[in-house]
XYZ file of C-alpha atoms in Angstrom:
386
model
C 16.179 -4.750 14.298
C 15.300 -5.423 10.644
C 12.819 -8.091 11.757
C 11.278 -5.660 14.239
C 10.963 -3.045 11.506
C 9.418 -5.594 9.101
C 6.835 -6.872 11.611
C 5.981 -3.367 12.787
C 5.417 -1.976 9.291
C 3.297 -5.008 8.389
C 1.054 -4.612 11.446
C 0.712 -0.866 10.919
C -0.028 -0.853 7.204
C -2.537 -3.703 7.597
C -4.864 -1.126 9.160
C -5.321 0.397 5.707
C -6.683 -2.838 4.259
C -8.889 -4.533 6.834
C -11.965 -2.871 5.333
C -11.132 -3.897 1.771
C -12.777 -7.347 1.876
C -15.502 -6.107 4.252
C -16.926 -3.413 1.993
C -20.215 -5.304 1.617
C -21.033 -5.831 5.325
C -19.732 -2.386 6.337
C -21.847 -0.700 3.659
C -24.969 -2.560 4.754
C -24.367 -1.893 8.463
C -23.665 1.819 8.053
C -26.188 2.488 5.260
C -23.598 3.460 2.659
C -24.822 3.469 -0.953
C -23.355 0.533 -3.007
C -22.105 2.911 -5.707
C -20.101 4.812 -3.083
C -18.721 1.700 -1.345
C -15.284 2.327 -2.849
C -15.038 5.416 -0.596
C -14.372 3.103 2.365
C -10.961 2.270 0.902
C -10.471 5.559 -0.936
C -10.771 7.776 2.150
C -8.312 5.617 4.074
C -5.842 6.045 1.232
C -6.512 9.791 1.020
C -5.796 10.052 4.758
C -2.595 8.109 4.190
C -1.607 10.482 1.368
C -2.222 13.512 3.588
C -0.132 11.935 6.333
C 2.648 11.198 3.870
C 2.706 14.824 2.750
C 2.294 16.553 6.128
C 3.459 14.080 8.825
C 6.183 11.869 7.297
C 8.386 14.878 6.322
C 8.678 15.584 10.058
C 11.020 12.580 10.115
C 13.674 14.972 8.753
C 12.964 17.471 11.552
C 11.861 15.852 14.839
C 12.931 12.824 16.848
C 11.663 9.792 14.931
C 10.716 7.536 17.823
C 8.388 10.138 19.350
C 6.797 10.795 15.942
C 6.112 7.072 15.411
C 4.559 6.724 18.878
C 2.242 9.723 18.415
C 1.064 8.527 14.990
C 0.237 5.062 16.333
C -1.819 6.503 19.202
C -3.891 8.486 16.668
C -4.338 5.345 14.575
C -5.523 3.281 17.570
C -8.124 5.916 18.521
C -9.397 6.018 14.924
C -9.722 2.211 14.854
C -11.902 2.360 17.984
C -14.072 5.016 16.310
C -14.470 2.787 13.227
C -15.476 -0.163 15.419
C -18.332 1.755 17.066
C -19.462 3.726 13.983
C -23.190 3.493 13.333
C -23.519 5.694 10.243
C -21.459 6.204 7.074
C -20.138 9.675 7.938
C -18.622 8.536 11.247
C -17.055 5.462 9.645
C -15.648 7.414 6.693
C -14.173 10.052 9.037
C -12.585 7.264 11.095
C -11.232 5.684 7.895
C -9.570 8.993 6.988
C -7.900 9.176 10.427
C -6.782 5.521 10.234
C -4.917 6.480 7.085
C -3.352 9.503 8.779
C -2.074 7.477 11.739
C -0.807 4.568 9.657
C 1.918 6.712 8.082
C 4.064 5.628 11.034
C 5.079 2.725 8.761
C 6.689 5.181 6.339
C 8.677 6.833 9.111
C 10.068 3.394 10.002
C 11.179 2.472 6.436
C 13.656 5.400 6.061
C 14.781 4.607 9.623
C 15.793 1.124 8.393
C 17.575 2.605 5.380
C 19.436 4.994 7.686
C 20.729 2.119 9.850
C 21.735 -0.146 6.918
C 25.142 -0.110 5.246
C 24.994 1.478 1.749
C 25.952 -1.737 -0.071
C 23.139 -3.641 1.706
C 20.506 -0.900 1.706
C 18.408 -2.486 -1.038
C 18.304 -5.841 0.758
C 17.455 -4.237 4.105
C 14.701 -2.143 2.569
C 13.511 -5.208 0.652
C 13.138 -7.193 3.889
C 11.274 -4.378 5.639
C 9.045 -3.849 2.611
C 8.403 -7.610 2.531
C 6.973 -7.253 6.031
C 4.964 -4.257 4.911
C 3.564 -6.136 1.922
C 2.820 -9.199 4.028
C 0.763 -6.888 6.233
C -1.117 -5.580 3.208
C -1.779 -9.060 1.852
C -2.579 -10.790 5.153
C -4.892 -7.967 6.274
C -7.582 -9.059 3.840
C -7.810 -12.762 4.820
C -7.443 -11.991 8.532
C -10.246 -9.418 8.351
C -12.478 -11.856 6.466
C -11.867 -14.705 8.924
C -12.438 -12.514 11.992
C -15.604 -11.050 10.448
C -16.864 -14.528 9.616
C -16.239 -15.753 13.170
C -17.602 -12.655 14.936
C -18.588 -9.608 12.857
C -16.842 -6.794 11.011
C -16.518 -4.656 14.167
C -14.218 -7.202 15.815
C -11.254 -6.701 13.480
C -11.124 -2.979 14.272
C -11.234 -3.622 18.035
C -8.483 -6.252 17.753
C -6.336 -3.978 15.599
C -6.741 -1.057 18.019
C -5.362 -3.228 20.838
C -2.441 -4.447 18.694
C -1.635 -0.927 17.482
C -1.456 0.642 20.938
C 0.667 -2.280 22.205
C 3.005 -1.828 19.221
C 3.285 1.906 19.981
C 4.673 1.210 23.450
C 6.922 -1.626 22.204
C 8.538 0.582 19.560
C 8.975 3.433 22.020
C 10.886 1.023 24.278
C 12.985 -0.724 21.583
C 13.804 1.795 18.865
C 17.027 3.801 19.114
C 16.703 7.557 19.192
C 17.154 9.329 15.874
C 17.255 13.099 16.083
C 17.707 14.628 12.597
C 19.874 17.707 12.257
C 16.833 19.692 11.137
C 17.822 23.329 10.633
C 14.498 24.577 9.245
C 11.003 25.164 10.573
C 7.990 23.036 9.605
C 6.575 25.256 6.845
C 9.987 25.657 5.246
C 10.268 21.860 5.386
C 6.951 21.498 3.557
C 7.942 24.168 1.057
C 11.145 22.295 0.279
C 9.126 19.289 -0.882
C 8.002 21.077 -4.047
C 11.648 21.879 -4.793
C 12.597 18.230 -4.235
C 9.820 17.041 -6.544
C 10.818 19.542 -9.234
C 14.550 18.785 -9.082
C 14.502 14.997 -8.566
C 13.518 13.279 -11.828
C 14.082 9.778 -10.420
C 11.443 10.530 -7.768
C 8.882 11.597 -10.383
C 9.533 8.575 -12.577
C 9.473 5.990 -9.786
C 6.304 7.537 -8.356
C 4.646 7.361 -11.786
C 5.480 3.663 -12.154
C 4.212 2.789 -8.705
C 1.085 4.964 -9.024
C 0.107 2.883 -12.053
C 0.856 -0.401 -10.306
C -0.837 0.583 -7.053
C -3.875 1.926 -8.885
C -4.266 -1.488 -10.517
C -3.667 -3.239 -7.175
C -6.263 -1.169 -5.294
C -8.829 -1.544 -8.056
C -8.405 -5.325 -8.140
C -8.607 -5.881 -4.388
C -11.521 -3.471 -3.961
C -13.625 -5.284 -6.557
C -12.573 -8.936 -6.490
C -14.334 -9.659 -3.137
C -17.562 -8.276 -4.622
C -17.168 -10.526 -7.675
C -16.287 -13.600 -5.614
C -19.298 -13.165 -3.305
C -21.614 -12.466 -6.264
C -23.692 -14.924 -8.315
C -20.805 -16.021 -10.571
C -18.865 -17.629 -7.710
C -21.046 -17.450 -4.583
C -18.060 -17.616 -2.221
C -18.449 -16.967 1.518
C -16.454 -14.443 3.541
C -14.122 -17.267 4.648
C -13.655 -18.263 1.014
C -12.657 -14.687 0.199
C -10.133 -14.919 3.045
C -8.541 -18.026 1.519
C -8.470 -16.346 -1.882
C -6.713 -13.294 -0.426
C -4.276 -15.540 1.401
C -3.066 -16.913 -1.932
C -1.948 -13.438 -2.966
C 0.599 -13.441 -0.129
C 2.830 -15.587 -2.346
C 3.530 -12.460 -4.390
C 5.544 -10.967 -1.499
C 8.443 -13.277 -2.388
C 9.296 -10.806 -5.149
C 10.377 -8.105 -2.645
C 13.760 -9.433 -1.453
C 14.549 -10.693 -4.965
C 13.837 -7.254 -6.439
C 15.860 -5.569 -3.680
C 18.891 -7.782 -4.337
C 18.645 -7.165 -8.113
C 18.350 -3.410 -7.487
C 21.584 -3.540 -5.432
C 23.168 -5.175 -8.502
C 22.106 -2.291 -10.771
C 19.180 -4.111 -12.428
C 16.437 -1.629 -11.579
C 15.469 -1.088 -15.214
C 14.734 -4.761 -15.890
C 12.955 -4.988 -12.518
C 10.635 -2.193 -13.610
C 9.820 -3.735 -16.970
C 9.089 -7.128 -15.404
C 6.837 -5.548 -12.762
C 4.775 -3.592 -15.305
C 4.410 -6.635 -17.568
C 3.234 -8.723 -14.612
C 0.649 -6.055 -13.813
C -0.703 -6.108 -17.372
C -0.738 -9.923 -17.440
C -2.746 -10.063 -14.196
C -5.674 -8.254 -15.843
C -5.307 -9.382 -19.458
C -5.440 -13.114 -18.644
C -8.788 -13.202 -16.753
C -10.338 -10.756 -19.232
C -9.283 -12.752 -22.313
C -10.267 -16.105 -20.836
C -13.652 -14.769 -19.687
C -14.482 -13.261 -23.074
C -12.958 -15.908 -25.376
C -13.469 -19.144 -23.442
C -16.468 -20.686 -21.729
C -14.777 -21.637 -18.479
C -16.404 -23.268 -15.506
C -16.469 -21.875 -11.983
C -13.358 -23.783 -10.809
C -11.226 -22.806 -13.805
C -12.322 -19.177 -13.540
C -11.446 -19.135 -9.856
C -8.016 -20.677 -10.514
C -7.278 -17.966 -13.078
C -8.238 -15.242 -10.608
C -6.013 -16.767 -7.899
C -3.086 -16.846 -10.342
C -3.803 -13.269 -11.397
C -3.789 -12.093 -7.770
C -0.366 -13.672 -7.143
C 1.067 -12.204 -10.353
C -0.302 -8.744 -9.566
C 0.999 -8.753 -5.981
C 4.447 -9.867 -7.188
C 4.563 -7.037 -9.726
C 3.521 -4.430 -7.160
C 6.100 -5.759 -4.659
C 8.959 -5.657 -7.174
C 8.086 -2.151 -8.348
C 7.778 -0.794 -4.804
C 11.132 -2.141 -3.582
C 12.933 -1.010 -6.733
C 11.513 2.483 -6.323
C 12.375 2.770 -2.644
C 15.897 1.482 -3.276
C 16.358 4.318 -5.782
C 14.879 6.918 -3.405
C 17.004 5.827 -0.442
C 20.177 6.081 -2.528
C 19.695 9.864 -2.408
C 21.046 12.029 0.483
C 20.063 10.898 3.987
C 18.964 14.354 5.169
C 16.025 14.406 2.727
C 15.005 10.722 2.800
C 11.848 11.179 4.876
C 10.597 13.912 2.564
C 11.484 11.944 -0.571
C 9.805 8.822 0.810
C 6.744 10.842 1.830
C 6.435 12.325 -1.650
C 7.000 8.956 -3.326
C 4.409 7.159 -1.220
C 1.884 10.019 -1.400
C 2.062 10.207 -5.176
C 1.552 6.519 -5.733
C -1.127 6.231 -3.045
C -3.042 8.849 -5.013
C -2.954 6.318 -7.826
C -4.297 3.741 -5.373
C -7.117 6.063 -4.283
C -8.074 6.628 -7.925
C -8.000 2.879 -8.559
C -10.205 1.928 -5.595
C -12.813 4.646 -6.204
C -12.868 3.981 -9.945
C -13.094 0.235 -9.338
C -16.157 0.515 -7.109
C -17.900 2.739 -9.649
C -16.986 0.517 -12.619
C -18.179 -2.624 -10.840
C -21.527 -1.011 -9.989
C -22.106 0.214 -13.554
C -20.189 -2.125 -15.904
C -19.529 -5.274 -13.898
C -16.400 -7.370 -13.595
C -15.364 -7.116 -17.263
C -15.364 -3.329 -17.003
C -13.181 -3.593 -13.895
C -10.647 -5.823 -15.678
C -10.355 -3.484 -18.667
C -9.944 -0.472 -16.389
C -7.315 -2.289 -14.347
C -5.393 -3.226 -17.507
C -5.155 0.463 -18.432
C -3.024 1.259 -15.355
C 0.073 -0.907 -16.142
C -0.243 -0.026 -19.840
C 0.098 3.649 -18.907
C 3.129 2.661 -16.807
C 4.664 0.883 -19.797
C 4.145 4.020 -21.896
C 6.070 6.013 -19.266
C 8.758 3.297 -19.185
C 9.245 3.659 -22.948
C 10.494 7.224 -22.337
C 13.114 6.184 -19.733
C 16.735 6.789 -20.823
C 18.796 3.607 -21.036
C 21.819 5.092 -19.281
């Protein structure tokens, strides 16, 4: 069941990232202004945030399997709309709905935590999140390769077929989970503010991951533009291979989950934030202080992508382990709040990255990206040691 959860979350969350390495061709095909290209990723993430706030909390109220199925059907329809979009408004509206439907992944993750034994919850969540992160990381190279072989429309058609097939598979295989409920929908939503106000660990973990995910989204929104630009001149297939290297960072997830089960969340957090800062500081320093050739510059960027993905993975698993240690009857709401808050950081990162690249180039992107984990480290400095 853990493997099913891991594969399902990976396939679902990949829908959020197929467009990330295709910003250039999608913008040209739909007539979107280059300065606004970051909206392609940003609106998907905003839709995801809205779904996390208004759909995922239903996991504490309605039968989970039915909620997952309905969300995946919405996602599949939105993917079809994106595939046939001929103007920027239609595509951006579809991107928003893709984000809304993809929150099914975050109904599945608390489901896995619910089924796991308490002493193994971190490892179980770590394995499921590994699948989720593999989906995020593999989405970019898969999208690039499919677009190179056919065109950018093909990946959305293929994903729509996979998503609807997954919806029916999960409806057939998942056990029923009917929460006790006890409140109506608007009371459920109202309780989320109380949970946010009275759960300091939620606020702190969301702040850490918002910084890390902002850096992650900024990097992966802009690095394809840099790689395909005059400095590197890499093809869409080359971008796919570059993105594939970042998958190595997913190895940090089960390691971080096991360490979190051992009570080492604090050191996990520090390591993750330092990795995030290193991923931006190294290419910026080498580009400004050393006259490196194309191959050396590319090798540094590949290394930076792996380091950044490892830091994001470790921070995410550590945060979810902490959230899922709290009472089971509020896990869906806590997870929805946690994911929504840090995806807001991701939306800021992707939109800011596109604007910075258009106006200040790659060096401006690297400096902006470095600011995110540094802010996280400043928050970490205020964390009590107990």
